[in-house]
Coordinates of N, CA and C in Angstrom, one line a residue:
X1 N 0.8 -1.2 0.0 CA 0.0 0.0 0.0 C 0.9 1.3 0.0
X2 N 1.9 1.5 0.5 CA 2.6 2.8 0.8 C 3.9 2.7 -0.5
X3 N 3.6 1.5 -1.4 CA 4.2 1.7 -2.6 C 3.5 2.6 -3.2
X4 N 2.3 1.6 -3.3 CA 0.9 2.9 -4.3 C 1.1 4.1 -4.1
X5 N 1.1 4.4 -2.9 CA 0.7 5.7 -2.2 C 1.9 6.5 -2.4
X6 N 3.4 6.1 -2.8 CA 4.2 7.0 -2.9 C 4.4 7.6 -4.3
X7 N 3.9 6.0 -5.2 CA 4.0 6.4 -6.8 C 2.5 7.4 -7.0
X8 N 1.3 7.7 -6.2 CA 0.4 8.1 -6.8 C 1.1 9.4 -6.0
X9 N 2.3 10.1 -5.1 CA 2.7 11.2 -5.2 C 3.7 11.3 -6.3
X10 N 4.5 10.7 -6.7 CA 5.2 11.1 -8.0 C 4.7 11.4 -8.9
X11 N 3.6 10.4 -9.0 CA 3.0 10.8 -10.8 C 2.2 11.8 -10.8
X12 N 2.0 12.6 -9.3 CA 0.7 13.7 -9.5 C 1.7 15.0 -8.9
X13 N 2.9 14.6 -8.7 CA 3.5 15.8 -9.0 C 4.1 16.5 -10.3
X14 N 4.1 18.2 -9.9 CA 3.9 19.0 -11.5 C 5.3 18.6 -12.2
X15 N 6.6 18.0 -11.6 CA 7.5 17.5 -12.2 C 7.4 16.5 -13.4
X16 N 6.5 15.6 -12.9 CA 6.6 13.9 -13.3 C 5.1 14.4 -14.5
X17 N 4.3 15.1 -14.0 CA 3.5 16.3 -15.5 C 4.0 16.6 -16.5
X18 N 4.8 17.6 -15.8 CA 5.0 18.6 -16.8 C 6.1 17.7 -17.4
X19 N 7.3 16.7 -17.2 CA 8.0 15.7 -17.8 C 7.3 15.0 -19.2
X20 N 6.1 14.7 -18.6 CA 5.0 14.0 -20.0 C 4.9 14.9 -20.9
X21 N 4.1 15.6 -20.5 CA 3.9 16.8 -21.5 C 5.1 17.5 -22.1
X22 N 5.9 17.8 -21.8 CA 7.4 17.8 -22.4 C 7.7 16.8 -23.7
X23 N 7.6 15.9 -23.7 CA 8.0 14.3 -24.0 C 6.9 14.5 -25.7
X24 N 5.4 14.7 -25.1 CA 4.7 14.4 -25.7 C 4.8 15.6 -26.9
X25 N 5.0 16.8 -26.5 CA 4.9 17.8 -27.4 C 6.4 17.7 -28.2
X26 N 7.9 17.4 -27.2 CA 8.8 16.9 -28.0 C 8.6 15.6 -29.0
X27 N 7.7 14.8 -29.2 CA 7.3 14.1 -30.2 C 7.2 14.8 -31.5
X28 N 5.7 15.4 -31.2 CA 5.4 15.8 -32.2 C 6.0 16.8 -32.9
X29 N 7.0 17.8 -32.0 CA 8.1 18.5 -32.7 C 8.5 18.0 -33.7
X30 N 9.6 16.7 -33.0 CA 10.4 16.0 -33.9 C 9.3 15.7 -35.4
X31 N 8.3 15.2 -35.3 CA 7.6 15.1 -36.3 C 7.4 15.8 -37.6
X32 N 7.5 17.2 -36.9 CA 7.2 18.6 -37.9 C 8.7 18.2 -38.5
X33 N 9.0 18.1 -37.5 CA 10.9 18.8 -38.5 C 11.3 18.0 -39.5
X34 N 11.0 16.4 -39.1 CA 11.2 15.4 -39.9 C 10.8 15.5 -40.8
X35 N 9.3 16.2 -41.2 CA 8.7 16.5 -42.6 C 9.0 17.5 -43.0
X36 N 9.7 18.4 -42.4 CA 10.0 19.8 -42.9 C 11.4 19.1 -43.5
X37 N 12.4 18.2 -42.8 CA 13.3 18.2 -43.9 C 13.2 17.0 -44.6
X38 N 12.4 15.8 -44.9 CA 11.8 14.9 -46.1 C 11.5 16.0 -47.1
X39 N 10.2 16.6 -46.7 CA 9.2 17.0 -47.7 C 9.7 18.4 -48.3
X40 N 10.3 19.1 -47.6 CA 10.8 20.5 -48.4 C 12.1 20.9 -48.5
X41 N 13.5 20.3 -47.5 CA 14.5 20.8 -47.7 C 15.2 20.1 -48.2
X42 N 15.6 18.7 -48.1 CA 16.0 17.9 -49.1 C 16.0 17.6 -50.3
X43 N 14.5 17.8 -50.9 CA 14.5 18.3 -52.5 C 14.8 19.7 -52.9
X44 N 14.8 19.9 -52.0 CA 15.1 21.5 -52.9 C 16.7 21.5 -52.5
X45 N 17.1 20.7 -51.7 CA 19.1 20.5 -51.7 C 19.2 19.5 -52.7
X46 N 18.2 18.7 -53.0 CA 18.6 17.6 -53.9 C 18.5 18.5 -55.5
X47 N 17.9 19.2 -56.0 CA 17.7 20.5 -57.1 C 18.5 21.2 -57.2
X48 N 19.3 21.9 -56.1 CA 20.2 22.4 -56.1 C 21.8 22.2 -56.2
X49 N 21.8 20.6 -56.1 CA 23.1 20.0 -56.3 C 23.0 19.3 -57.3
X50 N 21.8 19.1 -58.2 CA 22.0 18.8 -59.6 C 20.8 17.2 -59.6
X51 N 19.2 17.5 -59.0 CA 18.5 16.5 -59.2 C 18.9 15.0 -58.1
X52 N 20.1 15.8 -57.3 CA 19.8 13.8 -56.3 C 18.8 13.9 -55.6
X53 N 18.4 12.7 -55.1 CA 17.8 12.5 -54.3 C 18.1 11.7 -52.9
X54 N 18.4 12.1 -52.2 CA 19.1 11.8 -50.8 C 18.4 10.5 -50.3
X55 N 17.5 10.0 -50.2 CA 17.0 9.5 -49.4 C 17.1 7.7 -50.4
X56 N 17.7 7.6 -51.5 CA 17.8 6.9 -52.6 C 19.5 6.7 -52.5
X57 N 20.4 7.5 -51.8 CA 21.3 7.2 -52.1 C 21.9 6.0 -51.2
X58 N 23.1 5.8 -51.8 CA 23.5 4.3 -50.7 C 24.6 3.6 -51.5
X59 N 25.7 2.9 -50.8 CA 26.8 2.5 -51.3 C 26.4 0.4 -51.2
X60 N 26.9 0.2 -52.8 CA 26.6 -1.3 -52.8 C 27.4 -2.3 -52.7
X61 N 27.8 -3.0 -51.8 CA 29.1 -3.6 -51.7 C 28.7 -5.4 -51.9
X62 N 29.8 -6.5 -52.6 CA 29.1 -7.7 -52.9 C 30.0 -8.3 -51.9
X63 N 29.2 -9.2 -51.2 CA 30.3 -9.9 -50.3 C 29.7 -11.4 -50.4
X64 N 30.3 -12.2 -50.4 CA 30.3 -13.4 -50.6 C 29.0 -13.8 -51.4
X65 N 28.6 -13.1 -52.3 CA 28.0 -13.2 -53.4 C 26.6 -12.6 -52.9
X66 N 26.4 -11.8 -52.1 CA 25.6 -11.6 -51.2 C 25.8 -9.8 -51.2
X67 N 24.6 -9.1 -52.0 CA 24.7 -7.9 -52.2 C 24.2 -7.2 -51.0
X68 N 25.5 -6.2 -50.7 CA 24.8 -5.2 -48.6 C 25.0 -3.7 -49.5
X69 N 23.8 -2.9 -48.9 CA 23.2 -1.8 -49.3 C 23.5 -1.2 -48.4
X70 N 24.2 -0.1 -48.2 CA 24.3 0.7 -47.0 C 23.8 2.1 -47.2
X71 N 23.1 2.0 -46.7 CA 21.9 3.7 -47.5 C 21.9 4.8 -46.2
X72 N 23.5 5.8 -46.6 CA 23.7 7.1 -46.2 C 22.8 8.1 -46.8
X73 N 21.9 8.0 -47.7 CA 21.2 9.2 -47.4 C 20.2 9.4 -46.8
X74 N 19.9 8.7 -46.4 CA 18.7 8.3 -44.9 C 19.7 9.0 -43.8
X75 N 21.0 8.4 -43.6 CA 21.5 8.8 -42.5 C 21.8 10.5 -42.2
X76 N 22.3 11.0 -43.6 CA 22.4 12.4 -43.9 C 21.3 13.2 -43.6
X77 N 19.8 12.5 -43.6 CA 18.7 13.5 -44.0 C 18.6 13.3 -42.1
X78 N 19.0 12.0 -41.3 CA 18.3 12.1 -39.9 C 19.8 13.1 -38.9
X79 N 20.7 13.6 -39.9 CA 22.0 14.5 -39.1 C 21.2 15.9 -39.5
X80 N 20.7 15.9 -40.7 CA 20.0 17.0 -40.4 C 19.0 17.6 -40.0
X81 N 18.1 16.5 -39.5 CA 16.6 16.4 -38.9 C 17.6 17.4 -37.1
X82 N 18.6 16.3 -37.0 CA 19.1 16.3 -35.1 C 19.5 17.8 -35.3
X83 N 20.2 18.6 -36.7 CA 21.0 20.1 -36.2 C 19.7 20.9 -36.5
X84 N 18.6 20.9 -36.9 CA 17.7 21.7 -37.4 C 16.8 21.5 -35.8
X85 N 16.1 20.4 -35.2 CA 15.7 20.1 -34.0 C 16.9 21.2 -33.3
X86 N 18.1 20.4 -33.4 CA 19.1 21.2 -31.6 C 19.6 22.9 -32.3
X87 N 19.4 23.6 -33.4 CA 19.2 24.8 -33.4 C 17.5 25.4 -33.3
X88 N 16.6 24.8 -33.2 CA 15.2 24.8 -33.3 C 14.9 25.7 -31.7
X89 N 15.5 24.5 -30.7 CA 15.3 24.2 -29.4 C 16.6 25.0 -28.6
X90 N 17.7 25.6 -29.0 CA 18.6 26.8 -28.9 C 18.1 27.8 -29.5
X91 N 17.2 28.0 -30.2 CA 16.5 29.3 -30.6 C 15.6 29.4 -29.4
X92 N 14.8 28.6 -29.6 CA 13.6 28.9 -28.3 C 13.5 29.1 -27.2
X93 N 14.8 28.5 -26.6 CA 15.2 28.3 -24.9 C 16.0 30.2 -25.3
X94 N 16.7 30.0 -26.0 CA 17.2 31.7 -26.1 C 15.9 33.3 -26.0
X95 N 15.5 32.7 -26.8 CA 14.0 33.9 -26.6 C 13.1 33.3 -25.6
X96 N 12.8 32.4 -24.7 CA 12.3 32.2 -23.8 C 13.5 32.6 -22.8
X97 N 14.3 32.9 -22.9 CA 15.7 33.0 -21.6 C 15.6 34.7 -22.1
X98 N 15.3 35.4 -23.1 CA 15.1 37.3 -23.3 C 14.1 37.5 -22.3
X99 N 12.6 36.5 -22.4 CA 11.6 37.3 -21.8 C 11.7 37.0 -20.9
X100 N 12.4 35.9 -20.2 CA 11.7 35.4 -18.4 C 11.9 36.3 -18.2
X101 N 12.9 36.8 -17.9 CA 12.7 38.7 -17.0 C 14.1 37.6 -15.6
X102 N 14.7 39.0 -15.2 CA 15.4 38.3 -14.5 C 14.7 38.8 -12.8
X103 N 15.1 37.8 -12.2 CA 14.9 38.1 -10.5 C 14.9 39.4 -9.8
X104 N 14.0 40.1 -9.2 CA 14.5 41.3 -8.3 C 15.7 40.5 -7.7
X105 N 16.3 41.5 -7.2 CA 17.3 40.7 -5.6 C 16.7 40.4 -4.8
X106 N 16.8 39.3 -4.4 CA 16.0 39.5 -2.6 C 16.7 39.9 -1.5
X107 N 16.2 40.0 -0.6 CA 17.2 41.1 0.2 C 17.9 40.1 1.5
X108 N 18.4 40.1 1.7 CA 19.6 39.4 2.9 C 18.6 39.0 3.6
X109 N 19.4 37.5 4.3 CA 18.7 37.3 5.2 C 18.9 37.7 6.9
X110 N 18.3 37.5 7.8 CA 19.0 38.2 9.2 C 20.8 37.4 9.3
X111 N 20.7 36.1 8.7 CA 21.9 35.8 9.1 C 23.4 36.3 8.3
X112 N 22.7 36.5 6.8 CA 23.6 37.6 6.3 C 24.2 38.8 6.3
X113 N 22.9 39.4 7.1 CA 23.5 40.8 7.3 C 24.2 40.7 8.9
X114 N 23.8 39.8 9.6 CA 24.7 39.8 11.0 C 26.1 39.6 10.4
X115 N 26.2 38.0 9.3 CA 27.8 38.6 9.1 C 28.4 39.2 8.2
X116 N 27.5 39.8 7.6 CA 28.2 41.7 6.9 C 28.6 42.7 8.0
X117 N 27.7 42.3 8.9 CA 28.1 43.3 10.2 C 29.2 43.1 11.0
X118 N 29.1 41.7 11.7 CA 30.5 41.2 11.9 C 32.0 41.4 10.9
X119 N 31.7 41.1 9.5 CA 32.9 41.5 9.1 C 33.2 42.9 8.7
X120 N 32.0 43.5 8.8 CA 32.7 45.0 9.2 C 33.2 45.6 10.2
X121 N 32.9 44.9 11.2 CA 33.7 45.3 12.5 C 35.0 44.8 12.2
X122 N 35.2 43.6 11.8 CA 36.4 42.5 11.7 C 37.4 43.5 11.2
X123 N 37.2 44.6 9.5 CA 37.6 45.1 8.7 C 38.0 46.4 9.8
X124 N 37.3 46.8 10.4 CA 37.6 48.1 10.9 C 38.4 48.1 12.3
X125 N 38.4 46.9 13.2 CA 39.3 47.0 13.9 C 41.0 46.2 13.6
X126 N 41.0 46.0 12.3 CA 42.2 45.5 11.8 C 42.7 46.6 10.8
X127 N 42.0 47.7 10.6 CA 42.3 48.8 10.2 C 42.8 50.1 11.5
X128 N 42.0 49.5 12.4 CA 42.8 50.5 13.7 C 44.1 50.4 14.4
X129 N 44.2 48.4 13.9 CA 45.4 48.4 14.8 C 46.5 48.3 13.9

């Protein structure tokens, strides 16, 4: 029972939440971007380097009579999906890091300012003697 009872506080805390929701909306990010570089940047890089098509490409090697396909341009299109995602998410965290706004100061606590006070005494009777 006090298993239950400790996981029904994890999972209903706004951590172990807002973690999902995190998760879930980073899905369907990745999703967008994935079709954003299939469906529109790829061919228009594949047009601009003279009609390839990346996702076709691939080196064919015969080994023991036994033909292996190794298809780098799958690999190339998912290096670009990861820098387009991690500049995507360094854009966003950057303009969400403009607006948060930064902290007032908060102001000392009693125990801080006792030893500001203390070491200003400290400072000023080693200045007298």
């Amino acid at each position: 029972m006090k298993l239950l009872n400790d996981f029904k506080k994890f999972a209903i805390k706004g951590n172990a939440i807002e973690l999902a929701i995190g998760i879930i909306i980073g899905t369907a990010f990745n999703k967008i971007i994935s079709s954003l570089v299939n469906d529109i940047i790829m061919p228009a890089l594949g047009i601009f380097l003279g009609g390839i098509n990346f996702s076709t490409l691939s080196l064919k090697f015969i080994f023991f009579k036994e033909v292996i396909s190794i298809s780098y341009g799958n690999f190339l299109q998912n290096i670009i999906d990861f820098f387009i995602i991690a500049l995507s998410l360094f854009l966003i965290l950057k303009f969400l890091n403009k607006f948060k706004g930064k902290e007032p100061p908060k102001s000392p606590s009693n125990e801080e300012k006792l030893l500001t006070e203390i070491r200003d005494l400290l400072k000023e009777r080693k200045e007298r003697d």
